[in-house]
CSV table of C-alpha atoms in Angstrom, one decimal:
chain,number,residue,atom,x,y,z
D,94,MET,CA,0.0,0.0,0.2
D,95,ARG,CA,1.2,3.7,-1.2
D,96,PRO,CA,2.0,5.9,1.8
D,97,GLU,CA,-0.1,8.9,2.5
D,98,GLY,CA,1.4,12.1,1.1
D,99,ILE,CA,2.0,15.6,2.8
D,100,LYS,CA,-0.7,16.9,1.2
D,101,ALA,CA,-3.8,14.4,2.0
D,102,ALA,CA,-2.6,14.5,5.5
D,103,LYS,CA,-3.0,18.0,5.7
D,104,ALA,CA,-6.3,17.4,4.0
D,105,SER,CA,-7.5,14.8,6.1
D,106,ARG,CA,-6.4,16.8,9.0
D,107,ASN,CA,-8.5,20.3,8.2
D,108,SER,CA,-11.7,18.1,7.8
D,109,GLY,CA,-11.7,16.6,10.7
D,110,LYS,CA,-10.7,20.0,13.1
D,111,GLY,CA,-14.4,21.3,13.7
D,112,LYS,CA,-15.2,17.7,15.3
D,113,ALA,CA,-11.9,17.1,17.4
D,114,TYR,CA,-12.1,21.0,18.8
D,115,GLY,CA,-15.6,20.1,19.9
D,116,ASP,CA,-14.4,17.1,21.5
D,117,TYR,CA,-11.7,18.7,23.2
D,118,LYS,CA,-14.2,21.8,24.3
D,119,SER,CA,-16.8,19.5,25.9
D,120,MET,CA,-13.8,17.5,27.6
D,121,TRP,CA,-12.5,20.9,28.9
D,122,ASP,CA,-16.0,21.6,30.1
D,123,LEU,CA,-16.5,18.4,32.0
D,124,LYS,CA,-13.0,19.1,34.1
D,125,MET,CA,-13.8,22.6,34.6
D,126,GLU,CA,-17.4,21.3,36.1
D,127,ASP,CA,-15.8,18.5,37.8
D,128,LEU,CA,-12.8,20.9,39.8
D,129,ALA,CA,-15.9,23.6,40.5
D,130,GLN,CA,-18.0,21.0,42.1
D,131,LYS,CA,-14.8,19.5,44.1
D,132,GLU,CA,-13.8,22.9,45.2
D,133,LYS,CA,-17.3,23.4,46.4
D,134,LEU,CA,-17.2,20.4,48.4
D,135,SER,CA,-14.1,21.2,50.3
D,136,LYS,CA,-15.4,24.5,51.3
D,137,LEU,CA,-18.4,22.8,52.6
D,138,ALA,CA,-16.3,20.0,54.1
D,139,ILE,CA,-14.2,23.1,55.8
D,140,LEU,CA,-17.4,24.8,57.2
D,141,ASP,CA,-18.8,21.8,58.7
D,142,THR,CA,-15.3,21.3,60.5
D,143,LEU,CA,-15.4,24.6,61.8
D,144,LEU,CA,-19.1,24.6,62.7
D,145,ALA,CA,-18.6,21.3,65.1
D,146,LYS,CA,-15.8,22.8,66.5
D,147,LYS,CA,-17.0,24.0,70.6
D,148,GLU,CA,-13.5,25.6,71.1
D,149,PRO,CA,-13.0,29.1,70.1
D,150,LEU,CA,-11.7,29.6,66.6
D,151,SER,CA,-8.2,30.7,65.8
D,152,GLU,CA,-7.6,34.1,63.8
D,153,SER,CA,-7.0,31.8,60.9
D,154,GLU,CA,-10.2,30.0,61.2
D,155,GLU,CA,-11.9,33.3,61.9
D,156,VAL,CA,-10.7,34.4,58.4
D,157,VAL,CA,-11.6,31.2,56.6
D,158,MET,CA,-15.1,31.8,58.1
D,159,GLY,CA,-15.2,35.2,57.3
D,160,LEU,CA,-15.0,34.0,53.2
D,161,ASP,CA,-18.2,34.2,51.3
D,162,TYR,CA,-18.8,30.4,50.5
D,163,SER,CA,-22.2,31.3,49.9
D,164,TYR,CA,-22.8,28.1,52.3
D,165,THR,CA,-26.6,26.6,51.8
D,166,GLN,CA,-28.0,23.0,52.9
D,167,PRO,CA,-27.4,21.1,49.8
D,168,SER,CA,-30.9,19.8,48.2
D,169,ASP,CA,-32.3,16.3,47.1
D,170,SER,CA,-32.0,17.7,43.5
D,171,GLU,CA,-28.6,18.8,43.8
D,172,ASP,CA,-26.2,15.9,42.5
D,173,TYR,CA,-22.6,17.8,42.8
D,174,GLY,CA,-21.5,16.4,39.5
D,175,LEU,CA,-22.4,12.8,40.4
D,176,ARG,CA,-24.1,12.4,37.3
D,177,ASN,CA,-22.3,14.8,35.0
D,178,SER,CA,-18.9,13.9,36.0
D,179,THR,CA,-16.7,11.3,34.3
D,180,ASP,CA,-14.1,10.6,37.5
D,181,SER,CA,-16.2,8.4,39.6
D,182,GLY,CA,-13.9,9.2,42.9
D,183,ASN,CA,-15.8,11.7,44.4
D,184,SER,CA,-19.1,10.4,43.1
D,185,SER,CA,-18.1,7.1,45.1
D,186,THR,CA,-17.0,9.0,48.3
D,187,GLU,CA,-20.1,11.0,48.8
D,188,MET,CA,-22.1,7.9,48.2
D,189,ASN,CA,-20.0,5.9,50.8
D,190,ILE,CA,-20.8,9.4,53.1
D,191,MET,CA,-24.3,9.1,52.8
D,192,LEU,CA,-24.7,5.6,53.3
D,193,ASP,CA,-22.6,5.9,56.8
D,194,GLN,CA,-24.7,8.3,57.8
D,195,ALA,CA,-28.1,6.2,56.8
D,196,GLU,CA,-26.8,3.2,58.8
D,197,ILE,CA,-25.8,5.8,61.7
D,198,LYS,CA,-29.2,7.0,61.7
D,199,ALA,CA,-30.8,3.3,61.5
D,200,VAL,CA,-28.9,2.3,64.2
D,201,GLN,CA,-29.7,5.1,66.7
D,202,ASN,CA,-33.5,4.6,65.9
D,203,GLN,CA,-33.1,0.4,66.3
D,204,TYR,CA,-31.0,0.6,69.4
D,205,PRO,CA,-31.8,3.7,71.8
D,206,LEU,CA,-29.8,5.0,74.6
D,207,GLN,CA,-30.0,2.6,77.6
D,208,PRO,CA,-28.6,2.6,81.2
D,209,GLU,CA,-25.4,0.7,81.6
D,210,VAL,CA,-25.3,-2.7,83.5
D,211,GLU,CA,-23.1,-1.7,86.4
D,212,PHE,CA,-23.8,-4.5,88.9
D,213,GLY,CA,-25.8,-7.3,90.0
D,214,PHE,CA,-28.5,-8.9,87.7
D,215,PRO,CA,-28.9,-7.1,84.7
D,216,LYS,CA,-32.5,-6.5,84.1
D,217,GLU,CA,-32.2,-4.5,80.7
D,218,CYS,CA,-29.6,-5.2,77.5
D,219,TYR,CA,-28.1,-2.3,76.0
D,220,CYS,CA,-30.3,-2.9,72.9
D,221,GLY,CA,-33.5,-2.6,74.7
D,222,ARG,CA,-34.5,-6.4,75.0
D,223,GLU,CA,-34.6,-8.6,78.3
D,224,PRO,CA,-31.3,-10.8,78.9
D,225,LEU,CA,-31.5,-14.4,78.8
D,226,LEU,CA,-29.6,-17.0,80.9
D,227,ALA,CA,-27.7,-19.4,79.1
D,228,THR,CA,-25.1,-22.1,79.6
D,229,SER,CA,-21.2,-22.2,78.6
D,230,TYR,CA,-19.9,-25.0,76.5
D,231,THR,CA,-16.4,-24.0,76.2
D,232,ARG,CA,-13.4,-25.8,77.0
D,233,ASN,CA,-12.6,-23.3,79.8
D,234,ASP,CA,-16.1,-22.7,81.1
D,235,PRO,CA,-17.9,-26.0,80.5
D,236,GLY,CA,-21.3,-25.6,82.3
D,237,ARG,CA,-20.7,-22.0,83.3
D,238,ARG,CA,-24.0,-20.0,83.0
D,239,PHE,CA,-24.0,-16.5,81.8
D,240,TYR,CA,-26.2,-13.6,80.6
D,241,SER,CA,-26.8,-12.9,76.9
D,242,CYS,CA,-29.0,-11.5,74.4
D,243,ASP,CA,-30.6,-12.7,71.6
D,244,ASN,CA,-29.3,-10.1,69.3
D,245,ILE,CA,-25.6,-11.0,70.1
D,246,ASP,CA,-25.0,-11.9,66.6
D,247,ASP,CA,-25.6,-8.6,64.9
D,248,GLY,CA,-22.3,-7.0,65.6
D,249,ASP,CA,-23.4,-4.6,68.3
D,250,CYS,CA,-22.6,-4.2,71.9
D,251,HIS,CA,-24.8,-6.4,74.1
D,252,VAL,CA,-25.0,-8.0,77.9
D,253,TYR,CA,-22.5,-10.5,78.7
D,254,LYS,CA,-21.9,-11.5,82.3
D,255,TRP,CA,-21.2,-14.6,84.2
D,256,TRP,CA,-24.0,-15.6,86.5
D,257,ASP,CA,-21.5,-16.1,89.5
D,258,VAL,CA,-19.9,-13.2,89.2
D,259,VAL,CA,-23.5,-11.3,89.4
D,260,VAL,CA,-24.6,-13.6,92.6
D,261,THR,CA,-21.0,-12.4,94.3
D,262,GLU,CA,-21.9,-8.7,93.2
D,263,GLU,CA,-25.4,-9.0,94.8
D,264,ILE,CA,-24.3,-10.5,98.0
D,265,LYS,CA,-21.5,-8.1,98.3
D,266,ALA,CA,-24.2,-5.4,97.6
D,267,LEU,CA,-26.5,-6.7,100.3
D,268,GLY,CA,-24.2,-7.1,102.8
D,269,THR,CA,-23.5,-3.1,102.1
D,270,GLN,CA,-27.0,-2.7,102.5
D,271,TYR,CA,-27.3,-4.9,105.8
D,272,ALA,CA,-24.4,-3.0,107.3
D,273,GLN,CA,-25.9,0.3,106.5
D,274,LEU,CA,-29.2,-0.8,108.1
D,275,SER,CA,-27.3,-2.2,111.1
D,276,ASP,CA,-26.0,0.9,111.9
D,277,LYS,CA,-29.1,2.8,111.3
D,278,VAL,CA,-30.9,0.2,113.6
D,279,ASP,CA,-28.0,0.9,116.3
D,280,TYR,CA,-28.1,4.7,115.6
D,281,LEU,CA,-32.1,4.6,116.3
D,282,SER,CA,-31.7,2.1,119.7
D,283,PHE,CA,-29.0,4.4,121.0
D,284,LEU,CA,-31.7,7.4,120.7
D,285,SER,CA,-34.4,5.4,122.1
D,286,ASP,CA,-32.3,4.2,125.2
D,287,ASP,CA,-31.5,7.9,125.7
D,288,ASP,CA,-34.8,9.3,125.3
D,289,THR,CA,-36.0,6.3,127.9
D,290,HIS,CA,-33.2,7.7,130.2
D,291,MET,CA,-34.3,11.0,129.8
D,292,ARG,CA,-37.5,10.3,130.7
D,293,GLU,CA,-36.4,8.2,133.7
D,294,PHE,CA,-34.0,11.1,134.8
D,295,LYS,CA,-37.4,13.5,134.5
D,296,ASP,CA,-39.2,11.2,136.2
D,297,ARG,CA,-37.0,11.1,139.2
D,298,LYS,CA,-36.1,14.9,139.2
D,299,PHE,CA,-40.3,15.3,139.6
D,300,ASP,CA,-40.3,12.9,142.8
D,301,LEU,CA,-37.5,14.8,144.3
D,302,GLU,CA,-38.9,18.3,143.7
D,303,GLN,CA,-41.8,17.1,145.6
D,304,LYS,CA,-40.2,15.1,148.1
D,305,LEU,CA,-38.2,18.6,148.8
D,306,LEU,CA,-41.6,20.4,149.1
D,307,ARG,CA,-43.1,17.8,151.5
D,308,VAL,CA,-39.7,18.2,153.7
D,309,GLU,CA,-40.0,22.0,153.2
D,310,ARG,CA,-43.7,21.7,154.8
D,311,ILE,CA,-42.6,19.2,157.8
D,312,GLY,CA,-39.8,22.0,158.6
D,313,CYS,CA,-42.2,24.7,158.6
D,314,ASP,CA,-44.8,22.9,160.8
D,315,LEU,CA,-41.8,21.9,163.2
D,316,ALA,CA,-40.7,25.4,163.3
D,317,ARG,CA,-44.3,26.4,163.9
D,318,ASN,CA,-44.9,24.3,166.8
D,319,THR,CA,-41.6,24.8,168.2
D,320,SER,CA,-42.0,28.2,168.7
D,321,ARG,CA,-45.6,27.5,170.6
D,322,LEU,CA,-43.7,25.2,172.9
D,323,PHE,CA,-41.0,28.1,173.9
D,324,ARG,CA,-43.7,30.3,174.4
D,325,ILE,CA,-45.8,27.8,176.7
D,326,ALA,CA,-42.3,26.9,178.5
D,327,CYS,CA,-41.4,30.7,178.9
D,328,VAL,CA,-44.9,31.3,180.6
D,329,MET,CA,-44.3,28.5,182.6
D,330,VAL,CA,-41.0,29.8,184.1
D,331,VAL,CA,-42.5,33.0,184.7
D,332,VAL,CA,-45.3,31.4,186.8
D,333,LEU,CA,-43.0,29.3,188.4
D,334,VAL,CA,-40.8,32.1,189.5
D,335,LEU,CA,-43.7,34.3,190.2
D,336,ILE,CA,-45.2,31.4,192.6
D,337,GLY,CA,-41.7,31.3,194.5
D,338,ILE,CA,-41.4,34.7,194.9
D,339,GLY,CA,-44.8,34.7,196.5
D,340,LEU,CA,-44.0,32.1,198.7
D,341,ALA,CA,-40.6,33.6,200.0
D,342,ALA,CA,-42.3,36.6,200.9
D,343,ARG,CA,-44.9,34.9,202.9
D,344,MET,CA,-42.3,33.1,204.8
């Protein structure tokens, strides 16, 4: 076959110039659109990171926050170049992020937060279901009883406690409660004993006061009787003296 000449090559190149330019222009537009979408996504990621921070922003971060990125909440109609871009790397990343967020929301709705099982008999699993008592058939713990959950195979966190450990914790907790109650009973008994002693002391005090009153009355009566006897004795002495004087005068 005869090789193509220079004139024929130039003619064929000139005839296909319009088509090649159109292809290059469309590829350039797609590249520019993809770069613009990537820049917008990077700016949105920076803004989300800065908005999620709880600590005060630095000067550089404040400058970044001050830039006009025209941040708007993305809508469902925006595809960010997922359909028009030829580069599928960004599209796969965005889809993975959306899938991860959907899984997190589903897990939060399926397993609400529950109080942690600290000690004692577990009454509710972390997933919200009632714990079950099962038997271990492993080589290290054959026949050992433990608390588990029906959803233990879903990869989430569930209750798993040995039955003997639970019983030991309950016994310790009951022992602590018994010691506290014993201390309270002893304290109340001491207070009741003090109340009994106070009542006895008050009764004895009242009896002593009554006895003192009776003694005072007896003393007053004796004083009155003593004064009367003294007066009678004085009168008798005077009478005897007068009688003696009269007898002496007659003699």
